[in-house]
Coordinates of C-alpha atoms and ligand atoms in Angstrom, one line a residue:
X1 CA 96.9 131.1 96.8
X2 CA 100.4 132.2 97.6
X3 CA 103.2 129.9 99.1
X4 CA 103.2 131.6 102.5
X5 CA 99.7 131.3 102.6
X6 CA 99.5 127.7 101.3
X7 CA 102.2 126.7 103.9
X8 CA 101.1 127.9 106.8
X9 CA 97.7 127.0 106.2
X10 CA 97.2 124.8 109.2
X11 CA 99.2 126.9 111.8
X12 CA 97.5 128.0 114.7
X13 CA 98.2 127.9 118.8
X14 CA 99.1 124.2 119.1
X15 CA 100.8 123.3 115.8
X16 CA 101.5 122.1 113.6
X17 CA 105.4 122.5 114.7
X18 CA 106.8 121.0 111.2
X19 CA 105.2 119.6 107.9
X20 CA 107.5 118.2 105.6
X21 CA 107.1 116.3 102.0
X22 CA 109.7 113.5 100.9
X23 CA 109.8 113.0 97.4
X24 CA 112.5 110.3 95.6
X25 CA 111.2 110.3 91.5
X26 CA 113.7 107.5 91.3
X27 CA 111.3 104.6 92.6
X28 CA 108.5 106.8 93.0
X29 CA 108.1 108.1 96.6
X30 CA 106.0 110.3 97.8
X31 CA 105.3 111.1 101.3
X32 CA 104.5 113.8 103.8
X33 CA 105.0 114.3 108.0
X34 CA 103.4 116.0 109.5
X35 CA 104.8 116.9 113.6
X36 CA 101.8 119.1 115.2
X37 CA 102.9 119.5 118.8
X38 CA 105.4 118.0 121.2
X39 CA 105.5 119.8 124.0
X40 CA 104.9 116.3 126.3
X41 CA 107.1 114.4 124.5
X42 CA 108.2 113.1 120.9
X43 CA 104.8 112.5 118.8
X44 CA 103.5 108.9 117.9
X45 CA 101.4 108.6 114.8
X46 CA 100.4 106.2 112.1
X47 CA 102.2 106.0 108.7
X48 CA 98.9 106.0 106.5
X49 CA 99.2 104.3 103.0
X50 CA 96.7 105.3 100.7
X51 CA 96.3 106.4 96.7
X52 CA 94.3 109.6 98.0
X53 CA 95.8 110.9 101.2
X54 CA 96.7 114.5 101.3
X55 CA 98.8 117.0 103.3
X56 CA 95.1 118.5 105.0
X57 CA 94.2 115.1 105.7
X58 CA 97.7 114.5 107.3
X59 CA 97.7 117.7 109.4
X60 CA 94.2 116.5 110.6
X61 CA 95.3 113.1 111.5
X62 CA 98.6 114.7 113.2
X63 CA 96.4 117.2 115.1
X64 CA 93.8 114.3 116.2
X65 CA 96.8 112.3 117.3
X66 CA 97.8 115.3 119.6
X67 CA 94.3 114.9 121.0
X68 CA 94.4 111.7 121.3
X69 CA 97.7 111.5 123.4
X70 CA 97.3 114.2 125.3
X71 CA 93.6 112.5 126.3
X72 CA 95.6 109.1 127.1
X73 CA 97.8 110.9 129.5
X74 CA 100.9 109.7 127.3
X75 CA 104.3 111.2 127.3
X76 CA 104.4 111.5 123.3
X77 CA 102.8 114.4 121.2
X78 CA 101.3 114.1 117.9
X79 CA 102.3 113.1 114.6
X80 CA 101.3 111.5 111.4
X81 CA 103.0 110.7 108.4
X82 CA 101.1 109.5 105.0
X83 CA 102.7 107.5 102.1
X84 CA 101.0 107.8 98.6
X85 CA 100.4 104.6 97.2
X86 CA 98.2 101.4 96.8
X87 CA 98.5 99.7 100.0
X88 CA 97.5 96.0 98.2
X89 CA 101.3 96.4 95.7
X90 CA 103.3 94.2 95.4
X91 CA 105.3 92.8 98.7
X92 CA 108.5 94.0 97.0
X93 CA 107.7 97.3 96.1
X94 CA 105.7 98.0 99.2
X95 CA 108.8 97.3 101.2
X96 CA 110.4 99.8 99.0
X97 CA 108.9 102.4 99.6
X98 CA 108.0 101.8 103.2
X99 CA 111.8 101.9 104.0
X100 CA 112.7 105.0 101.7
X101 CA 110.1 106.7 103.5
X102 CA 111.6 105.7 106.8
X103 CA 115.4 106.5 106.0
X104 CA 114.0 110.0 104.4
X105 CA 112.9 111.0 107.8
X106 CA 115.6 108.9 109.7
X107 CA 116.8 112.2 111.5
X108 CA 113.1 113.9 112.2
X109 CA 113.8 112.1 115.8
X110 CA 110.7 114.1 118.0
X111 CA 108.2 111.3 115.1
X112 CA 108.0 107.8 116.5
X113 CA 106.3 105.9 113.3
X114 CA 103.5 103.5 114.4
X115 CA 101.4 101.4 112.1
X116 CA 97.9 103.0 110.4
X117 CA 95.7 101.8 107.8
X118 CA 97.5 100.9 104.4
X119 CA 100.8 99.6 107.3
X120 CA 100.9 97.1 109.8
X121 CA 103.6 95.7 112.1
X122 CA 105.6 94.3 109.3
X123 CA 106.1 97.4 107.8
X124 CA 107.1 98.6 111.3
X125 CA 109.8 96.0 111.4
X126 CA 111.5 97.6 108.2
X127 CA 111.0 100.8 109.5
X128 CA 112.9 99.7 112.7
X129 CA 115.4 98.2 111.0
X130 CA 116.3 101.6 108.9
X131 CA 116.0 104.0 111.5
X132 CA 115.7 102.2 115.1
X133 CA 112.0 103.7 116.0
X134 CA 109.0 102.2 114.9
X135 CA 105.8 101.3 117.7
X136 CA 103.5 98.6 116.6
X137 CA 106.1 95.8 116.0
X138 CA 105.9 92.3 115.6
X139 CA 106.1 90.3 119.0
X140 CA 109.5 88.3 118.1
X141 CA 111.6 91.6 118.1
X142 CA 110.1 92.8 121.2
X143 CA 106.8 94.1 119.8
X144 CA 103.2 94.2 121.1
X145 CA 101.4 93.5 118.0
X146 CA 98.5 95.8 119.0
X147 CA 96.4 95.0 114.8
X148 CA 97.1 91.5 115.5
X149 CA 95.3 91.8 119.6
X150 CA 93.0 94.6 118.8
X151 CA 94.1 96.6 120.9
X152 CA 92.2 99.5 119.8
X153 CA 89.4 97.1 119.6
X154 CA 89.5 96.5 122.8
X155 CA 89.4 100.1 123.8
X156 CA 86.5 100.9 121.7
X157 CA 84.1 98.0 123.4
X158 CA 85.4 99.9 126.8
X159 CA 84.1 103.3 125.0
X160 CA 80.8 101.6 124.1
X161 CA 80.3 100.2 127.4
X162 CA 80.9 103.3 129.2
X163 CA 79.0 105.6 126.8
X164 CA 75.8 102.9 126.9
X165 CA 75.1 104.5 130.6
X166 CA 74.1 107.3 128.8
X167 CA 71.7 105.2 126.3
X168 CA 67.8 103.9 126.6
X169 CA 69.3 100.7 125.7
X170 CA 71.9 97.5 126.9
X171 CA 74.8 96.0 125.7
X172 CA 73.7 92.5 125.2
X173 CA 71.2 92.1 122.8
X174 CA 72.0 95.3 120.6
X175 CA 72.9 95.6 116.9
X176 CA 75.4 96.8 115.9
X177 CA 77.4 97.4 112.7
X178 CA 80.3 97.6 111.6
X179 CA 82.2 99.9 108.7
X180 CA 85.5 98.7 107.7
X181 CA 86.4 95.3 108.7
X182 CA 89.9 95.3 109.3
X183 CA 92.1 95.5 112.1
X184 CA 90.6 98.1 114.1
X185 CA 86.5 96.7 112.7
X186 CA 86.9 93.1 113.3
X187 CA 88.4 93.1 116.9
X188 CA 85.7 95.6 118.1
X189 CA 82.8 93.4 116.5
X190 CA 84.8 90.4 118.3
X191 CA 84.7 91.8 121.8
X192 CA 81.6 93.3 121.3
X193 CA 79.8 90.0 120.2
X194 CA 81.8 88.6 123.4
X195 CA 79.2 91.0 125.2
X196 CA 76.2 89.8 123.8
X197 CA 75.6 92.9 120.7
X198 CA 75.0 91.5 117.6
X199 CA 76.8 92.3 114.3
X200 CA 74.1 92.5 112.1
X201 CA 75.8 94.7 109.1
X202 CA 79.5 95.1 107.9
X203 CA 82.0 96.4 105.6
X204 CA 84.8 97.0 103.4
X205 CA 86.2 99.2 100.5
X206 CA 84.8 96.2 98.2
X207 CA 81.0 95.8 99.7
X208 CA 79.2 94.9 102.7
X209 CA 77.0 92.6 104.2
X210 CA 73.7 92.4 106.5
X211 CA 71.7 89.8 108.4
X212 CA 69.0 91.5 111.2
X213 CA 69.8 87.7 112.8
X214 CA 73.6 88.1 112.7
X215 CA 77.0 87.5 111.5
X216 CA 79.0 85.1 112.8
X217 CA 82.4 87.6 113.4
X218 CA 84.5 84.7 112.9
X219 CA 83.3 83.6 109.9
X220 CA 83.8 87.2 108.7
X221 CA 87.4 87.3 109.8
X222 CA 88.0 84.1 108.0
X223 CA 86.6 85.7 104.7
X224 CA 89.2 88.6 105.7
X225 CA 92.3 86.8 106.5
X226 CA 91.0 84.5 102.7
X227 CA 91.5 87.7 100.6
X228 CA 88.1 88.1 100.3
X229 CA 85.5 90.6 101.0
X230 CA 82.8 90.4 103.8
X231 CA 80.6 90.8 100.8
X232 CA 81.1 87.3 100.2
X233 CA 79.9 86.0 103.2
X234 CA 77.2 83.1 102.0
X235 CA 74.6 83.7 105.4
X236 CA 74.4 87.7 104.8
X237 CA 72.5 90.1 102.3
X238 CA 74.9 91.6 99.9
X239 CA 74.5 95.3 100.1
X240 CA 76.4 98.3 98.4
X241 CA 79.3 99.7 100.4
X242 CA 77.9 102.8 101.1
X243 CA 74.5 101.3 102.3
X244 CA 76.0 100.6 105.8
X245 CA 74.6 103.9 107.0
X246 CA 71.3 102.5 106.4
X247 CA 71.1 99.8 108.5
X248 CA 68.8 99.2 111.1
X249 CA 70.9 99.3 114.2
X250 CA 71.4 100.9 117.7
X251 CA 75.4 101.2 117.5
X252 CA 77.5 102.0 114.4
X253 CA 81.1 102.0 114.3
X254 CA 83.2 103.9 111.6
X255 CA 86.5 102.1 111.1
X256 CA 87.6 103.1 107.7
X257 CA 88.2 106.3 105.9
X258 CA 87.8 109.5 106.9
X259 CA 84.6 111.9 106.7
X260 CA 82.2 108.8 105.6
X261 CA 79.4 110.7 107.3
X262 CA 78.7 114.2 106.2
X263 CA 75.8 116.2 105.3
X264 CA 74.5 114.5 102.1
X265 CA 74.0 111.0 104.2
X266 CA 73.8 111.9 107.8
X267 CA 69.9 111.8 107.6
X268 CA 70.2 108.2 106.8
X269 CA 71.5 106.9 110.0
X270 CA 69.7 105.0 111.9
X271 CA 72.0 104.1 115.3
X272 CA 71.4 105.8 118.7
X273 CA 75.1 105.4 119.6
X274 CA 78.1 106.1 117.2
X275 CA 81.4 105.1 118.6
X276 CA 83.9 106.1 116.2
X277 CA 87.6 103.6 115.9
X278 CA 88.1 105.2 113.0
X279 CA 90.1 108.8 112.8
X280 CA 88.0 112.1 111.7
X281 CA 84.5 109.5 110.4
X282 CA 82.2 112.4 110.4
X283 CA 82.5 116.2 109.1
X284 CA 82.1 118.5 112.4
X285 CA 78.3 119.3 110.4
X286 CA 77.2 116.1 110.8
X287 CA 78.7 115.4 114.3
X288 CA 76.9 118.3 114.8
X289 CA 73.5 117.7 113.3
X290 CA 73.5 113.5 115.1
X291 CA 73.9 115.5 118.5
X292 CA 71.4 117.5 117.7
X293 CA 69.1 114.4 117.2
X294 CA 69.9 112.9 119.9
X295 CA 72.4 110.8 118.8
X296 CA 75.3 109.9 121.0
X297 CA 78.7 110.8 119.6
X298 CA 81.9 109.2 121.3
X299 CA 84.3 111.2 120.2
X300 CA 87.2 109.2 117.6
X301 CA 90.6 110.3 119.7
X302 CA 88.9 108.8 123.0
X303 CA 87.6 106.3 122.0
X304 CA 90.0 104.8 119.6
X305 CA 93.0 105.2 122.1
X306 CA 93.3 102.0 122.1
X307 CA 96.0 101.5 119.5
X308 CA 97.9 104.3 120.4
X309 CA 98.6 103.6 124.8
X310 CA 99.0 100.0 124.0
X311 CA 102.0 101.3 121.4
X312 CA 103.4 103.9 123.6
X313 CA 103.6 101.0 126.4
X314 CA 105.6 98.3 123.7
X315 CA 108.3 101.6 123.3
X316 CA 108.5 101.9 127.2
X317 CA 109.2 98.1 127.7
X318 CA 105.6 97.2 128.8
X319 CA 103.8 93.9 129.1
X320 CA 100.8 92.4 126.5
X321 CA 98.5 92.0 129.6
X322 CA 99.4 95.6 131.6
X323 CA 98.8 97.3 127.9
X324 CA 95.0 96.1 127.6
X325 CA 94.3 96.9 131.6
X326 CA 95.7 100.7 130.9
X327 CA 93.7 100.9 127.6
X328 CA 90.6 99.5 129.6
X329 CA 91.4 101.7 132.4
X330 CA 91.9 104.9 130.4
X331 CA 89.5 104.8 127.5
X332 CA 86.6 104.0 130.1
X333 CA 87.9 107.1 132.5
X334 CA 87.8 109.6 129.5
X335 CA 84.5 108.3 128.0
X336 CA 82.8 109.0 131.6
X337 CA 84.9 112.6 132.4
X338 CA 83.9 113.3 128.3
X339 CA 80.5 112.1 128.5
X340 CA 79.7 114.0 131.6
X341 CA 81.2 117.0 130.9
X342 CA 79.1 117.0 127.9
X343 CA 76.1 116.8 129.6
X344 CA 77.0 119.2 132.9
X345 CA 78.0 121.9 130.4
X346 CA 75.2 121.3 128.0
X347 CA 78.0 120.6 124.6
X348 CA 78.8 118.6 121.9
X349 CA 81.0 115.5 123.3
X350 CA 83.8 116.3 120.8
X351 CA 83.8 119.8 122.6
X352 CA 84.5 118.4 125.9
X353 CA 86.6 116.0 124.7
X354 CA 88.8 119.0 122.9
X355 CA 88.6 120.8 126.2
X356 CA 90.0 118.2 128.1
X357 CA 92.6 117.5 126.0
X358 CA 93.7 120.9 125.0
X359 CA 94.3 121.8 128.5
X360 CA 96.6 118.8 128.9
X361 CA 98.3 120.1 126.1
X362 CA 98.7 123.8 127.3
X363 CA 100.1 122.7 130.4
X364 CA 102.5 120.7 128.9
X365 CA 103.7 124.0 126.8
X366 CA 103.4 126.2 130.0
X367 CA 106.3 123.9 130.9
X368 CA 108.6 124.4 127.5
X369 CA 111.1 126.7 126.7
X370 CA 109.4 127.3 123.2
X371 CA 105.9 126.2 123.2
X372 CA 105.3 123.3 120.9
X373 CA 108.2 122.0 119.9
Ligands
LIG401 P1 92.9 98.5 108.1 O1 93.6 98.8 106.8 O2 93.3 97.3 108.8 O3 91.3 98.3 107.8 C1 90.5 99.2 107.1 C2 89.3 98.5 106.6 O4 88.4 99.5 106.0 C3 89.6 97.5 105.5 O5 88.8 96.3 105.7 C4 89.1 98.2 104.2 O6 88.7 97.3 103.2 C5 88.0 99.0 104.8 N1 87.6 100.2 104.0 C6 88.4 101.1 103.3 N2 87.6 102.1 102.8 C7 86.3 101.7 103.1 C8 85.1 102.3 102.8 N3 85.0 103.4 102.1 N4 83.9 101.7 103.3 C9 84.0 100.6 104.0 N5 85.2 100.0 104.3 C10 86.3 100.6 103.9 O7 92.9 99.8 109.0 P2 92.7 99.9 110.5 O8 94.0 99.9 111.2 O9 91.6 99.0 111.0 O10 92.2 101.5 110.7 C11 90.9 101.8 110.4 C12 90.6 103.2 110.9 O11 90.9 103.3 112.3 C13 91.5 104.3 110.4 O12 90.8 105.5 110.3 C14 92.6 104.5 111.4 O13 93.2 105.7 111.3 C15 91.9 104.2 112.6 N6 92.7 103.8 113.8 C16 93.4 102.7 113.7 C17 94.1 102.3 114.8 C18 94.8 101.0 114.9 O14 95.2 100.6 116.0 N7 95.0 100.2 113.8 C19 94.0 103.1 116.0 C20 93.3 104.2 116.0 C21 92.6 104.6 114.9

């Protein structure tokens, strides 16, 4: 492959408008940004920490973050930046690295950082503190601590709400499970159990658990916030990590990594209704192939929205309580104008979801001197 080639790799009509690596050998940091497309306004994106991110998965992430915004109706483009490391160091040299990564792109002003999986609002505070932008802070210097309120929790139960019209089945009553039980997981199995589902499976990188009489959420979240893994829940059936995608349930909910469901387990599924928190869960083949089967896809940059309008609302002085009614307001409007699209124009929900947002984003441009930056 040559440089030019390996470069540009990712370049096409929206973006991305800059990718650059940060590298210090002298305490080992290694990070990359990626800024896709800014045309309606400076981009907000996680900083990702993670011992196997890469600069594809960053573009993706930046891209989906575009999307994502641009679906929201925000004034912000998108962005992404990913840090290579454990994410469970020590405190110390977490910090470290966190704020070398922020002073390295202290001057890359059109990138607002926002917390991801691997970060959460303290690591925003340091970031703040280096280079005076950071979203996702900590309430006592002015933040909205959106990990903390699940706030992209929130939206999803809004998605899943919305997107159930469209199902043979209700709310209350349904099983559901849950894959990744951390901050974006264990908020949306909270307000979903406050409708009545039931968690019956959930997990995280260390194992999961299962009960077809459900889990107490709480209880889970308590195991969390112990350091230990909703494996260890006593009331559950311990299962393998990866044997989530087996359960017997009508919703599932990615909230971990990306791509956990391609073509080699996408058979396995058993859910009517996937509702995705997490960024990029499934490969576009098996998005694809669960459409195909009837399975109802809500697309991950509508329906976890959540995180990002309730941050973009903390950076233009907002309000805790007027964050969750826009989030409410705005992931339930897109799931319906997504979900009806879909079915009018006889496509994939990510399709219309892409189509909607894409036209946001070229109007934006039409309204730039240069086009996405
Ligand atoms: P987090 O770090 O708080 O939680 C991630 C959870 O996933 C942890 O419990 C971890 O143990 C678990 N996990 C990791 N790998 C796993 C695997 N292979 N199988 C099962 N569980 C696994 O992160 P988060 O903030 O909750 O983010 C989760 C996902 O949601 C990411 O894709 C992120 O990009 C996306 N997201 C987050 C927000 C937000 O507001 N935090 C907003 C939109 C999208």
């Amino acid at each position: 492959m040559t440089a030019s080639h390996d470069v540009f790799e990712f370049a096409d009509a929206l973006g991305p408008g800059k990718i650059i690596h940060v590298h210090e050998p002298g305490i080992g940091l290694k990070g990359t940004l990626v800024v896709d497309n800014v045309a309606a306004g400076p981009s907000i994106g996680g900083l990702r920490m993670a011992p196997d991110v890469s600069t594809a998965e960053c573009f993706r992430l930046a891209r989906a973050m575009t999307m994502k915004n641009a679906a929201a109706g925000l004034s912000h483009g998108g962005g992404k930046s990913v840090l290579y490391g454990d994410p469970g160091m020590p405190r110390e040299r977490k910090e470290q690295l966190v704020r070398a990564m922020a002073c390295a792109l202290r001057d890359v002003r059109d990138y607002i950082f926002g917390p991801d999986m691997g970060t959460d609002e303290v690591c925003m505070a340091w970031v703040k503190e280096e280079i005076g932008r950071a979203v996702g802070l900590p309430s006592e210097i002015g933040g909205i601590p959106l990990d903390e309120l699940g706030a992209t929790g929130w939206g999803v139960r809004a998605a899943t709400e919305v997107a159930i019209e469209h199902c043979d089945f209700e709310l209350a009553g349904a099983r559901f499970a849950v894959q990744g039980f951390g901050s974006v997981g264990l908020h949306a199995a909270r307000f979903l159990a406050e409708k009545g589902a039931l968690l019956v499976a959930a997990s995280d990188s260390r194992g999961a658990t299962a009960s077809p009489k459900g889990l107490d959420v709480e209880a889970l979240a308590e195991l969390k916030r112990s350091g230990k893994s909703v494996a260890d829940h006593p009331d559950g059936r311990r299962l393998d990590r990866d044997a989530l995608v087996d359960v017997e349930c009508e919703i599932w909910i990615p909230a971990a990594r990306p791509d956990v469901l391609h073509e080699e387990n996408m058979r396995r599924l058993k859910a009517k209704l996937v509702v995705s928190g997490a960024n990029i869960p499934m490969t576009d083949g098996a998005e694809r192939y669960l459409h195909e089967q009837g399975v109802l896809c809500v697309p991950d940059f509508i329906a976890n929205a959540g995180g990002v309008i309730c941050a973009a609302m903390e950076y233009h002085g907002s309000t805790e309580s007027a964050a969750f009614a826009a989030i409410e307001e705005k992931v339930r409007d897109n799931t319906a104008q997504v979900l009806a699209n879909a079915r009018k124009g006889g496509v994939l929900p990510r399709q219309a979801a892409v189509a909607l947002s894409r036209e946001r984003v070229e109007r934006a441009m039409s309204y730039r001197r240069w086009s996405i930056f």
